[in-house]
Short mmCIF file of C-alpha atoms in Angstrom, two decimals:
data_model
loop_
_atom_site.label_atom_id
_atom_site.label_comp_id
_atom_site.label_asym_id
_atom_site.label_seq_id
_atom_site.Cartn_x
_atom_site.Cartn_y
_atom_site.Cartn_z
CA UNK A 18 -40.32 -1.89 -19.39
CA UNK A 19 -37.32 -3.73 -20.82
CA UNK A 20 -35.29 -6.42 -19.14
CA UNK A 21 -33.00 -5.58 -16.24
CA UNK A 22 -30.08 -6.13 -18.60
CA UNK A 23 -31.43 -3.53 -21.02
CA UNK A 24 -32.21 -1.09 -18.19
CA UNK A 25 -28.64 -1.26 -16.91
CA UNK A 26 -26.79 -1.72 -20.21
CA UNK A 27 -25.29 1.76 -20.02
CA UNK A 28 -23.88 1.06 -16.56
CA UNK A 29 -22.40 -2.23 -17.77
CA UNK A 30 -20.83 -0.62 -20.82
CA UNK A 31 -19.27 2.11 -18.69
CA UNK A 32 -17.92 -0.48 -16.27
CA UNK A 33 -16.35 -2.49 -19.08
CA UNK A 34 -14.67 0.59 -20.48
CA UNK A 35 -13.33 1.34 -17.00
CA UNK A 36 -11.85 -2.16 -16.77
CA UNK A 37 -9.75 -1.40 -19.82
CA UNK A 38 -8.88 2.23 -19.12
CA UNK A 39 -7.92 1.59 -15.46
CA UNK A 40 -8.40 5.26 -14.59
CA UNK A 41 -10.63 6.64 -11.85
CA UNK A 42 -14.29 5.77 -12.35
CA UNK A 43 -17.21 4.99 -10.08
CA UNK A 44 -20.97 5.15 -10.52
CA UNK A 45 -21.43 4.94 -6.75
CA UNK A 46 -20.39 8.20 -5.02
CA UNK A 47 -18.42 7.70 -1.82
CA UNK A 48 -19.53 10.96 -0.17
CA UNK A 49 -22.41 10.47 2.31
CA UNK A 50 -24.23 13.52 1.06
CA UNK A 51 -27.93 14.22 0.87
CA UNK A 52 -27.32 15.95 -2.45
CA UNK A 53 -26.24 12.60 -3.86
CA UNK A 54 -28.40 10.08 -2.01
CA UNK A 55 -31.43 12.25 -1.26
CA UNK A 56 -32.06 14.83 1.42
CA UNK A 57 -33.70 12.32 3.76
CA UNK A 58 -31.28 9.46 3.08
CA UNK A 59 -29.17 10.02 6.19
CA UNK A 60 -32.17 10.11 8.52
CA UNK A 61 -33.85 7.23 6.70
CA UNK A 62 -30.75 5.11 7.11
CA UNK A 63 -30.58 5.83 10.84
CA UNK A 64 -34.26 5.05 11.29
CA UNK A 65 -33.93 1.80 9.34
CA UNK A 66 -30.98 0.70 11.45
CA UNK A 67 -32.66 1.64 14.72
CA UNK A 68 -35.77 -0.25 13.67
CA UNK A 69 -33.71 -3.37 12.98
CA UNK A 70 -32.28 -3.45 16.51
CA UNK A 71 -33.91 -5.91 18.88
CA UNK A 72 -36.08 -7.36 16.14
CA UNK A 73 -36.40 -10.48 14.02
CA UNK A 74 -34.77 -9.93 10.63
CA UNK A 75 -37.38 -11.00 8.12
CA UNK A 76 -36.46 -12.81 4.92
CA UNK A 77 -39.64 -14.17 3.33
CA UNK A 78 -39.45 -17.72 2.03
CA UNK A 79 -35.92 -18.34 3.31
CA UNK A 80 -35.25 -21.80 4.76
CA UNK A 81 -35.58 -21.62 8.54
CA UNK A 82 -35.13 -24.27 11.22
CA UNK A 83 -34.36 -21.81 14.03
CA UNK A 84 -33.28 -18.24 14.61
CA UNK A 85 -29.78 -17.08 15.60
CA UNK A 86 -28.03 -13.82 16.35
CA UNK A 87 -25.50 -12.60 18.91
CA UNK A 88 -23.99 -9.48 17.36
CA UNK A 89 -22.56 -6.83 19.67
CA UNK A 90 -21.43 -3.44 18.47
CA UNK A 91 -17.77 -2.70 19.29
CA UNK A 92 -19.10 0.79 20.04
CA UNK A 93 -20.80 -0.58 23.15
CA UNK A 94 -24.22 -2.20 22.78
CA UNK A 95 -25.89 -5.42 21.65
CA UNK A 96 -27.79 -5.47 18.38
CA UNK A 97 -30.25 -8.17 19.57
CA UNK A 98 -31.20 -9.08 16.01
CA UNK A 99 -32.16 -12.65 15.12
CA UNK A 100 -31.89 -14.18 11.66
CA UNK A 101 -33.40 -17.23 9.96
CA UNK A 102 -31.03 -20.18 10.14
CA UNK A 103 -30.98 -23.67 8.70
CA UNK A 104 -28.53 -26.55 8.67
CA UNK A 105 -26.15 -27.11 5.77
CA UNK A 106 -28.14 -29.91 4.07
CA UNK A 107 -31.29 -27.76 3.95
CA UNK A 108 -29.41 -24.78 2.52
CA UNK A 109 -27.64 -26.85 -0.10
CA UNK A 110 -30.88 -28.59 -1.10
CA UNK A 111 -32.63 -25.23 -1.50
CA UNK A 112 -29.73 -23.84 -3.49
CA UNK A 113 -29.69 -26.85 -5.82
CA UNK A 114 -33.46 -26.66 -6.27
CA UNK A 115 -33.14 -23.05 -7.43
CA UNK A 116 -30.32 -23.82 -9.85
CA UNK A 117 -32.21 -25.15 -12.92
CA UNK A 118 -34.40 -22.06 -13.37
CA UNK A 119 -31.51 -19.70 -12.64
CA UNK A 120 -29.24 -21.54 -15.08
CA UNK A 121 -31.92 -21.46 -17.75
CA UNK A 122 -32.21 -17.66 -17.45
CA UNK A 123 -28.87 -17.15 -19.22
CA UNK A 124 -26.05 -14.59 -19.05
CA UNK A 125 -28.05 -11.45 -19.82
CA UNK A 126 -30.53 -12.25 -17.05
CA UNK A 127 -27.76 -13.14 -14.60
CA UNK A 128 -25.93 -9.89 -15.23
CA UNK A 129 -29.08 -7.77 -15.29
CA UNK A 130 -30.20 -9.11 -11.92
CA UNK A 131 -26.76 -8.43 -10.44
CA UNK A 132 -26.76 -4.85 -11.71
CA UNK A 133 -30.20 -4.23 -10.24
CA UNK A 134 -29.09 -5.66 -6.88
CA UNK A 135 -26.06 -3.37 -6.80
CA UNK A 136 -28.15 -0.35 -7.73
CA UNK A 137 -30.60 -1.02 -4.90
CA UNK A 138 -27.77 -1.63 -2.44
CA UNK A 139 -26.29 1.72 -3.38
CA UNK A 140 -29.58 3.46 -2.64
CA UNK A 141 -29.52 2.06 0.91
CA UNK A 142 -25.88 2.92 1.60
CA UNK A 143 -26.69 4.91 4.76
CA UNK A 144 -28.47 1.92 6.30
CA UNK A 145 -25.57 -0.29 5.23
CA UNK A 146 -23.11 2.19 6.71
CA UNK A 147 -24.70 1.88 10.16
CA UNK A 148 -24.86 -1.92 9.79
CA UNK A 149 -21.15 -2.09 8.96
CA UNK A 150 -20.20 0.44 11.64
CA UNK A 151 -21.88 -1.51 14.40
CA UNK A 152 -20.67 -4.96 13.39
CA UNK A 153 -17.06 -4.13 12.46
CA UNK A 154 -16.21 -1.16 14.69
CA UNK A 155 -15.37 1.15 11.81
CA UNK A 156 -16.23 4.82 12.24
CA UNK A 157 -19.29 5.80 10.21
CA UNK A 158 -17.52 7.64 7.33
CA UNK A 159 -15.32 4.61 6.67
CA UNK A 160 -18.18 2.16 7.21
CA UNK A 161 -20.30 4.10 4.71
CA UNK A 162 -17.55 4.14 2.08
CA UNK A 163 -16.00 0.70 2.51
CA UNK A 164 -19.24 -1.09 3.34
CA UNK A 165 -21.31 0.76 0.76
CA UNK A 166 -20.01 2.42 -2.45
CA UNK A 167 -16.52 0.90 -2.40
CA UNK A 168 -17.92 -2.60 -1.87
CA UNK A 169 -20.50 -1.98 -4.58
CA UNK A 170 -17.70 -0.87 -6.91
CA UNK A 171 -15.91 -4.17 -6.34
CA UNK A 172 -19.12 -6.11 -6.93
CA UNK A 173 -19.75 -4.22 -10.16
CA UNK A 174 -16.17 -4.82 -11.23
CA UNK A 175 -16.71 -8.55 -10.83
CA UNK A 176 -19.95 -8.42 -12.84
CA UNK A 177 -18.29 -6.44 -15.64
CA UNK A 178 -15.37 -8.86 -15.78
CA UNK A 179 -17.76 -11.81 -15.77
CA UNK A 180 -19.70 -10.37 -18.70
CA UNK A 181 -16.48 -9.68 -20.59
CA UNK A 182 -15.39 -13.30 -20.19
CA UNK A 183 -18.79 -14.86 -20.96
CA UNK A 184 -19.40 -12.68 -24.01
CA UNK A 185 -16.11 -13.72 -25.63
CA UNK A 186 -17.89 -16.81 -26.94
CA UNK A 187 -20.70 -16.26 -29.48
CA UNK A 188 -23.99 -18.04 -29.02
CA UNK A 189 -24.01 -19.42 -32.57
CA UNK A 190 -21.88 -19.45 -35.73
CA UNK A 191 -21.87 -21.20 -39.09
CA UNK A 192 -18.55 -23.04 -39.43
CA UNK A 193 -17.40 -23.61 -43.01
CA UNK A 194 -14.42 -25.76 -44.00
CA UNK A 195 -13.36 -25.80 -47.69
CA UNK A 196 -13.29 -29.24 -49.33
CA UNK A 197 -11.49 -28.50 -52.58
CA UNK A 198 -13.75 -29.09 -55.55
CA UNK A 199 -16.44 -30.52 -53.31
CA UNK A 200 -18.95 -28.41 -51.45
CA UNK A 201 -17.62 -27.02 -48.17
CA UNK A 202 -18.56 -28.53 -44.87
CA UNK A 203 -21.05 -26.24 -43.15
CA UNK A 204 -21.72 -26.89 -39.48
CA UNK A 205 -24.08 -24.96 -37.25
CA UNK A 206 -22.42 -24.56 -33.83
CA UNK A 207 -24.06 -23.36 -30.62
CA UNK A 208 -22.34 -22.54 -27.33
CA UNK A 209 -23.84 -22.24 -23.88
CA UNK A 210 -22.33 -20.89 -20.68
CA UNK A 211 -22.73 -23.57 -18.01
CA UNK A 212 -22.47 -22.56 -14.32
CA UNK A 213 -20.35 -24.79 -12.11
CA UNK A 214 -22.87 -25.18 -9.30
CA UNK A 215 -23.33 -24.00 -5.74
CA UNK A 216 -20.98 -21.21 -4.63
CA UNK A 217 -20.12 -20.56 -0.99
CA UNK A 218 -18.98 -17.12 0.16
CA UNK A 219 -17.40 -17.06 3.63
CA UNK A 220 -17.46 -13.52 4.99
CA UNK A 221 -15.12 -11.89 7.48
CA UNK A 222 -15.75 -9.74 10.56
CA UNK A 223 -13.85 -6.59 9.54
CA UNK A 224 -15.03 -5.99 5.95
CA UNK A 225 -18.16 -8.12 5.50
CA UNK A 226 -19.35 -6.55 2.24
CA UNK A 227 -16.09 -5.31 0.66
CA UNK A 228 -14.48 -8.73 0.89
CA UNK A 229 -17.63 -10.72 0.05
CA UNK A 230 -19.11 -8.83 -2.88
CA UNK A 231 -16.49 -9.79 -5.48
CA UNK A 232 -17.02 -13.52 -5.00
CA UNK A 233 -20.78 -13.22 -4.48
CA UNK A 234 -21.33 -11.25 -7.68
CA UNK A 235 -18.73 -13.11 -9.73
CA UNK A 236 -20.55 -16.36 -9.00
CA UNK A 237 -24.10 -15.02 -9.35
CA UNK A 238 -23.29 -13.20 -12.60
CA UNK A 239 -21.98 -16.45 -14.10
CA UNK A 240 -25.19 -18.31 -13.29
CA UNK A 241 -24.26 -20.06 -10.07
CA UNK A 242 -26.45 -20.14 -7.00
CA UNK A 243 -24.79 -18.64 -3.93
CA UNK A 244 -24.83 -19.39 -0.21
CA UNK A 245 -23.50 -16.45 1.82
CA UNK A 246 -21.98 -17.46 5.16
CA UNK A 247 -21.35 -14.29 7.23
CA UNK A 248 -19.11 -14.08 10.28
CA UNK A 249 -21.32 -14.56 13.37
CA UNK A 250 -20.25 -11.13 14.62
CA UNK A 251 -21.11 -9.37 11.35
CA UNK A 252 -24.31 -10.88 9.98
CA UNK A 253 -26.41 -7.75 9.39
CA UNK A 254 -24.53 -6.27 6.39
CA UNK A 255 -24.68 -9.54 4.46
CA UNK A 256 -28.22 -10.30 5.61
CA UNK A 257 -29.28 -6.97 4.10
CA UNK A 258 -27.42 -7.88 0.91
CA UNK A 259 -29.03 -11.31 0.66
CA UNK A 260 -32.50 -9.88 1.31
CA UNK A 261 -32.11 -7.34 -1.50
CA UNK A 262 -30.81 -10.05 -3.83
CA UNK A 263 -33.75 -12.30 -3.05
CA UNK A 264 -36.22 -9.47 -3.62
CA UNK A 265 -34.73 -8.70 -7.03
CA UNK A 266 -34.68 -12.37 -8.04
CA UNK A 267 -38.30 -12.89 -7.04
CA UNK A 268 -39.50 -9.72 -8.78
CA UNK A 269 -37.71 -10.81 -11.95
CA UNK A 270 -39.39 -14.21 -11.87
CA UNK A 271 -36.47 -16.33 -10.66
CA UNK A 272 -36.14 -18.45 -7.50
CA UNK A 273 -35.20 -16.32 -4.52
CA UNK A 274 -33.22 -19.27 -3.17
CA UNK A 275 -30.57 -18.61 -5.81
CA UNK A 276 -29.09 -16.53 -2.98
CA UNK A 277 -29.22 -17.82 0.59
CA UNK A 278 -27.94 -16.71 4.00
CA UNK A 279 -26.08 -19.23 6.15
CA UNK A 280 -26.39 -17.43 9.47
CA UNK A 281 -25.00 -19.15 12.53
CA UNK A 282 -24.01 -18.48 16.14
CA UNK A 283 -20.54 -18.26 17.71
CA UNK A 284 -19.45 -21.76 18.61
CA UNK A 285 -22.08 -23.27 16.33
CA UNK A 286 -20.66 -22.33 12.93
CA UNK A 287 -21.82 -24.43 9.99
CA UNK A 288 -18.87 -23.59 7.74
CA UNK A 289 -17.32 -26.97 8.46
CA UNK A 290 -20.49 -28.65 7.22
CA UNK A 291 -20.77 -26.54 4.07
CA UNK A 292 -17.16 -26.60 2.87
CA UNK A 293 -16.76 -30.39 2.37
CA UNK A 294 -20.11 -30.91 0.66
CA UNK A 295 -19.47 -32.05 -2.94
CA UNK A 296 -22.35 -29.86 -4.15
CA UNK A 297 -20.26 -26.80 -3.26
CA UNK A 298 -18.16 -26.16 -6.37
CA UNK A 299 -16.69 -22.74 -5.53
CA UNK A 300 -15.61 -21.19 -2.26
CA UNK A 301 -14.60 -17.58 -1.64
CA UNK A 302 -12.87 -17.19 1.71
CA UNK A 303 -11.37 -14.24 3.60
CA UNK A 304 -9.64 -14.84 6.91
CA UNK A 305 -6.75 -16.49 8.68
CA UNK A 306 -4.17 -18.72 7.03
CA UNK A 307 -4.96 -21.52 9.47
CA UNK A 308 -8.61 -21.76 8.50
CA UNK A 309 -7.70 -21.10 4.87
CA UNK A 310 -5.54 -24.24 5.00
CA UNK A 311 -8.49 -26.11 6.50
CA UNK A 312 -10.81 -24.93 3.73
CA UNK A 313 -8.38 -26.02 1.02
CA UNK A 314 -7.76 -29.42 2.59
CA UNK A 315 -11.42 -30.21 3.29
CA UNK A 316 -13.11 -28.86 0.16
CA UNK A 317 -14.11 -31.44 -2.41
CA UNK A 318 -11.35 -32.35 -4.84
CA UNK A 319 -12.67 -30.37 -7.80
CA UNK A 320 -13.95 -27.38 -5.80
CA UNK A 321 -12.40 -24.08 -6.86
CA UNK A 322 -11.20 -22.15 -3.80
CA UNK A 323 -10.46 -18.41 -3.90
CA UNK A 324 -8.78 -16.97 -0.82
CA UNK A 325 -7.56 -13.76 0.73
CA UNK A 326 -5.56 -14.58 3.83
CA UNK A 327 -3.20 -13.03 6.33
CA UNK A 328 0.16 -11.50 5.52
CA UNK A 329 2.83 -9.12 6.77
CA UNK A 330 2.90 -5.85 4.86
CA UNK A 331 6.10 -3.82 4.87
CA UNK A 332 7.43 -0.31 4.29
CA UNK A 333 11.07 0.25 3.35
CA UNK A 334 12.47 3.73 4.02
CA UNK A 335 15.60 4.45 2.01
CA UNK A 336 15.29 8.24 1.92
CA UNK A 337 12.78 11.01 1.30
CA UNK A 338 12.56 14.56 0.03
CA UNK A 339 9.47 15.19 2.20
CA UNK A 340 10.13 13.88 5.69
CA UNK A 341 7.07 15.47 7.29
CA UNK A 342 4.80 14.27 4.48
CA UNK A 343 6.21 10.76 4.69
CA UNK A 344 5.72 10.56 8.46
CA UNK A 345 2.17 11.90 8.21
CA UNK A 346 1.27 9.43 5.48
CA UNK A 347 2.66 6.48 7.40
CA UNK A 348 0.95 7.66 10.59
CA UNK A 349 -2.45 7.65 8.91
CA UNK A 350 -1.83 4.22 7.40
CA UNK A 351 -0.90 2.80 10.81
CA UNK A 352 -3.90 4.40 12.52
CA UNK A 353 -6.69 3.86 10.00
CA UNK A 354 -9.26 1.44 11.46
CA UNK A 355 -6.66 0.54 14.09
CA UNK A 356 -4.62 -1.51 11.64
CA UNK A 357 -7.46 -3.99 11.07
CA UNK A 358 -7.08 -3.90 7.30
CA UNK A 359 -5.48 -6.56 5.15
CA UNK A 360 -3.55 -3.75 3.45
CA UNK A 361 -2.29 -2.06 6.63
CA UNK A 362 1.51 -1.88 7.04
CA UNK A 363 3.11 -3.68 9.96
CA UNK A 364 6.90 -3.62 9.46
CA UNK A 365 8.84 -0.43 8.70
CA UNK A 366 12.42 -1.22 7.67
CA UNK A 367 14.85 1.64 8.33
CA UNK A 368 18.67 1.62 7.93
CA UNK A 369 20.23 1.64 11.40
CA UNK A 370 22.56 4.37 10.15
CA UNK A 371 19.61 6.59 9.25
CA UNK A 372 18.47 8.20 5.99
CA UNK A 373 18.93 11.41 4.04
CA UNK A 374 15.91 13.74 3.92
CA UNK A 375 14.94 17.25 2.93
CA UNK A 376 15.52 18.17 6.59
CA UNK A 377 19.01 16.74 6.63
CA UNK A 378 20.23 13.35 7.76
CA UNK A 379 17.90 11.58 10.18
CA UNK A 380 19.11 8.81 12.47
CA UNK A 381 17.14 5.60 12.96
CA UNK A 382 15.68 6.93 16.20
CA UNK A 383 14.81 10.26 14.59
CA UNK A 384 12.92 8.49 11.81
CA UNK A 385 11.06 6.37 14.36
CA UNK A 386 10.26 9.40 16.50
CA UNK A 387 9.11 11.32 13.42
CA UNK A 388 6.52 8.63 12.76
CA UNK A 389 5.51 8.55 16.43
CA UNK A 390 5.11 12.33 16.51
CA UNK A 391 2.97 12.20 13.39
CA UNK A 392 0.70 9.57 14.95
CA UNK A 393 0.40 11.68 18.11
CA UNK A 394 -0.48 14.77 16.07
CA UNK A 395 -3.06 12.87 14.00
CA UNK A 396 -4.78 11.50 17.10
CA UNK A 397 -4.45 14.57 19.37
CA UNK A 398 -8.11 15.49 18.96
CA UNK A 399 -10.26 12.75 20.55
CA UNK A 400 -13.10 13.07 18.05
CA UNK A 401 -10.71 12.84 15.12
CA UNK A 402 -8.86 9.94 16.74
CA UNK A 403 -12.09 7.99 17.12
CA UNK A 404 -13.06 8.77 13.53
CA UNK A 405 -9.72 7.55 12.17
CA UNK A 406 -9.12 4.53 14.42
CA UNK A 407 -12.68 3.38 15.01
CA UNK A 408 -12.92 0.50 17.46
CA UNK A 409 -11.62 -3.06 17.64
CA UNK A 410 -13.87 -5.63 16.01
CA UNK A 411 -12.66 -8.50 18.13
CA UNK A 412 -11.79 -8.46 21.86
CA UNK A 413 -8.85 -10.75 21.07
CA UNK A 414 -7.18 -7.83 19.28
CA UNK A 415 -7.06 -5.88 22.52
CA UNK A 416 -5.39 -8.84 24.22
CA UNK A 417 -2.91 -9.06 21.34
CA UNK A 418 -1.92 -5.43 21.85
CA UNK A 419 -1.22 -6.07 25.53
CA UNK A 420 0.89 -9.12 24.77
CA UNK A 421 2.83 -7.37 21.99
CA UNK A 422 4.37 -4.82 24.36
CA UNK A 423 7.04 -7.36 25.25
CA UNK A 424 8.11 -7.96 21.66
CA UNK A 425 10.42 -4.94 21.36
CA UNK A 426 11.34 -1.52 22.64
CA UNK A 427 8.13 0.47 23.04
CA UNK A 428 8.52 3.82 21.28
CA UNK A 429 4.82 4.59 21.28
CA UNK A 430 2.47 2.91 23.71
CA UNK A 431 -1.14 2.11 22.89
CA UNK A 432 -3.95 3.81 24.77
CA UNK A 433 -7.75 3.52 24.68
CA UNK A 434 -9.44 6.23 22.66
CA UNK A 435 -12.34 6.74 25.04
CA UNK A 436 -15.18 5.39 22.92
CA UNK A 437 -16.03 1.75 22.51
CA UNK A 438 -13.45 -1.05 22.55
CA UNK A 439 -10.42 0.82 21.24
CA UNK A 440 -6.63 1.08 21.16
CA UNK A 441 -4.33 3.59 19.49
CA UNK A 442 -1.24 2.35 17.60
CA UNK A 443 1.47 0.51 19.51
CA UNK A 444 4.85 1.05 17.85
CA UNK A 445 7.90 -1.05 18.74
CA UNK A 446 11.53 -0.78 17.69
CA UNK A 447 13.49 -3.99 17.00
CA UNK A 448 16.78 -5.12 15.48
CA UNK A 449 16.29 -7.32 12.43
CA UNK A 450 19.06 -9.73 13.41
CA UNK A 451 18.01 -10.12 17.01
CA UNK A 452 14.35 -11.12 16.78
CA UNK A 453 11.76 -12.51 14.42
CA UNK A 454 8.80 -11.12 16.35
CA UNK A 455 7.99 -8.78 13.46
CA UNK A 456 7.81 -11.67 11.01
CA UNK A 457 4.49 -12.98 12.35
CA UNK A 458 1.27 -11.16 11.55
CA UNK A 459 0.22 -9.06 14.55
CA UNK A 460 -3.30 -8.13 13.46
CA UNK A 461 -4.45 -4.80 14.80
CA UNK A 462 -2.76 -1.53 15.82
CA UNK A 463 0.71 -3.07 16.24
CA UNK A 464 3.73 -2.12 14.15
CA UNK A 465 7.50 -2.51 14.22
CA UNK A 466 10.25 -0.12 13.15
CA UNK A 467 12.95 -2.59 12.16
CA UNK A 468 16.65 -1.64 12.05
CA UNK A 469 18.49 -3.10 9.04
CA UNK A 470 21.98 -2.66 7.59
CA UNK A 471 20.85 -0.50 4.70
CA UNK A 472 17.99 0.09 2.27
CA UNK A 473 18.93 -2.89 0.10
CA UNK A 474 18.83 -5.14 3.14
CA UNK A 475 15.39 -3.79 4.00
CA UNK A 476 14.11 -4.59 0.52
CA UNK A 477 15.51 -8.11 0.66
CA UNK A 478 13.98 -8.76 4.07
CA UNK A 479 10.59 -7.33 3.14
CA UNK A 480 10.39 -9.26 -0.12
CA UNK A 481 11.54 -12.49 1.51
CA UNK A 482 8.94 -12.03 4.22
CA UNK A 483 6.27 -11.57 1.55
CA UNK A 484 7.28 -14.75 -0.22
CA UNK A 485 7.35 -16.79 3.00
CA UNK A 486 4.49 -15.31 5.00
CA UNK A 487 2.51 -13.40 2.39
CA UNK A 488 1.90 -9.70 1.82
CA UNK A 489 -0.77 -7.72 0.02
CA UNK A 490 0.92 -4.31 0.00
CA UNK A 491 4.41 -2.89 0.19
CA UNK A 492 5.66 0.69 0.26
CA UNK A 493 8.98 2.33 -0.53
CA UNK A 494 10.31 5.78 0.27
CA UNK A 495 13.37 6.55 -1.83
CA UNK A 496 15.07 9.37 -3.71
CA UNK A 497 17.23 7.10 -5.86
CA UNK A 498 15.43 6.98 -9.21
CA UNK A 499 17.67 4.18 -10.44
CA UNK A 500 16.84 1.97 -7.48
CA UNK A 501 13.05 2.44 -7.55
CA UNK A 502 12.37 0.30 -10.66
CA UNK A 503 14.74 -2.38 -9.36
CA UNK A 504 12.85 -2.52 -6.07
CA UNK A 505 9.53 -2.65 -7.95
CA UNK A 506 10.80 -5.68 -9.84
CA UNK A 507 11.87 -7.38 -6.60
CA UNK A 508 8.44 -6.92 -5.06
CA UNK A 509 6.72 -7.99 -8.27
CA UNK A 510 8.62 -11.28 -8.10
CA UNK A 511 7.40 -11.59 -4.52
CA UNK A 512 3.83 -11.08 -5.74
CA UNK A 513 3.30 -7.77 -3.95
CA UNK A 514 1.85 -4.50 -5.24
CA UNK A 515 4.19 -1.59 -4.43
CA UNK A 516 3.46 2.06 -3.60
CA UNK A 517 6.31 4.55 -3.88
CA UNK A 518 6.75 7.88 -2.08
CA UNK A 519 3.18 8.37 -0.90
CA UNK A 520 2.98 11.68 0.94
CA UNK A 521 -0.45 13.09 0.13
CA UNK A 522 -4.03 11.90 0.46
CA UNK A 523 -3.46 8.47 -1.04
CA UNK A 524 -2.39 5.69 1.31
CA UNK A 525 -0.92 2.23 0.98
CA UNK A 526 -4.08 0.83 2.65
CA UNK A 527 -6.34 1.96 -0.18
CA UNK A 528 -7.31 -0.15 -3.18
CA UNK A 529 -9.42 1.36 -5.95
CA UNK A 530 -11.84 -0.78 -7.95
CA UNK A 531 -11.51 -0.69 -11.74
CA UNK A 532 -7.87 0.37 -11.34
CA UNK A 533 -6.00 -1.53 -8.62
CA UNK A 534 -5.91 -5.31 -8.63
CA UNK A 535 -6.35 -6.21 -4.97
CA UNK A 536 -4.00 -9.07 -3.98
CA UNK A 537 -1.93 -10.69 -6.71
CA UNK A 538 -2.60 -14.31 -5.82
CA UNK A 539 1.16 -14.87 -6.09
CA UNK A 540 2.16 -15.28 -2.44
CA UNK A 541 0.66 -16.85 0.72
CA UNK A 542 -1.57 -13.81 1.41
CA UNK A 543 -4.07 -15.11 -1.12
CA UNK A 544 -4.45 -17.24 -4.24
CA UNK A 545 -6.82 -14.92 -6.10
CA UNK A 546 -6.84 -11.34 -7.33
CA UNK A 547 -9.74 -8.90 -7.19
CA UNK A 548 -10.80 -8.66 -9.85
CA UNK A 549 -8.92 -10.14 -12.79
CA UNK A 550 -10.13 -12.49 -15.50
CA UNK A 551 -8.91 -15.55 -13.60
CA UNK A 552 -11.20 -14.60 -10.70
CA UNK A 553 -14.33 -15.08 -12.82
CA UNK A 554 -13.46 -17.32 -15.77
CA UNK A 555 -13.29 -20.56 -13.83
CA UNK A 556 -16.76 -20.07 -12.37
CA UNK A 557 -18.37 -21.33 -15.58
CA UNK A 558 -17.73 -23.70 -18.45
CA UNK A 559 -18.74 -23.53 -22.08
CA UNK A 560 -20.64 -26.43 -23.67
CA UNK A 561 -21.32 -26.81 -27.38
CA UNK A 562 -23.83 -28.57 -29.57
CA UNK A 563 -23.52 -28.74 -33.34
CA UNK A 564 -25.21 -30.13 -36.43
CA UNK A 565 -24.83 -29.94 -40.22
CA UNK A 566 -26.40 -26.79 -41.55
CA UNK A 567 -29.22 -27.33 -43.98
CA UNK A 568 -28.66 -25.61 -47.32
#
């Protein structure tokens, strides 16, 4: 049997080609089908999840000073799983102890191990789907896709980009400099990729794997040891990931402690002990701007911090030649996972004088009611509504919905969906010049239809909001072909990716690995982009040694 790198070289080559082509490509099918994952995969995943409930999560050899665990499914039951836990000094010491052997392994070993981990994670996607469903509140189809294959795609993308950047530098060359009539200078030069040190990945509650895999695999594939700090309410998906990583490392002859789990309990988080430690050289963080500011201000001076934070995503409606399709598309984007996505739209800017459509001129209220009617139609069937909206990951989101009712004119009220902790979209109408309520992030199923003077005013307000508060996505509906590229340029300067005239089965919420760069890093919604060269290149350095070459 060859090395893991050799076994997976075809997968790596395909991934690198996909990085350049930017078309659709995935080795990890998103359909939860027995024909793809095996006829017993669905049942096996359910059995594995059920067996994990109420039990001690075993992770052989992992540092352990106590056990923690207080996860509760937003669908209505406690997981009662406990995980090995240790204080920050013990985790950092173990990570540093594993570093020399892992560093010595070299880039091919680093990448090969990462590819094997991703392959094994893909095989257990049904188990992971249940783990994500019952820690985040996503419905199973979304949990399977986002927590499994889509997250694995993003991890693979990071590994492929890491290999591309590391392999730009040859291991050895003979350097010759002419010296006129004298013999040329001939120097033997060697280069080595040098990892930066301990990497810390701080996971979030809503997308524990999708948001964590890029940083985890970018750091591991560049030779760094990694400490994974999950959200206390969503430990299981990342605990499964860490366990698989440790198994692969050990089987390949490397220290399992190259990947560690920093599990903790609500109210007893150890993030504030890990972040300032000078041994931590890289931090990947997803979450609120407030804690993002804390991370940046408390990390060691030379620690590289990569963040994805909160923002206010906008839609500008200037006109449409498919009014029904536009309303249906927006309705799905507002409803999907109850707005608990970093890409979900919040503000919909509509000219107060209305817009022209294929169904004639529509007033502001008619546009708003068209969106409301589309949401109602989408969620009319209770089973479908539950499948689209899922549940609310955090009880605070339900409180936020209740408080938001006073922020504007309610044109669609929120209602529970009947299963788990849930709330359908709350839609409010406001006047842009009379309130700034829509300018703050209202995380969850809360959106505003904002009356503006005209389409140009909507673009200006949306772009300004992105520059001041941050935004990851923006959308435009317009029939003016001359204006569309101008608007795209405005949003590009604001550091926002723009979607134009989406009316089919592609939504502003969605971000495809190997094609879409997720977040630009150019506004307050985040300082990094998944997954460009800058996301991986600063996780390692290149050191050289040289000597005269013997003739």
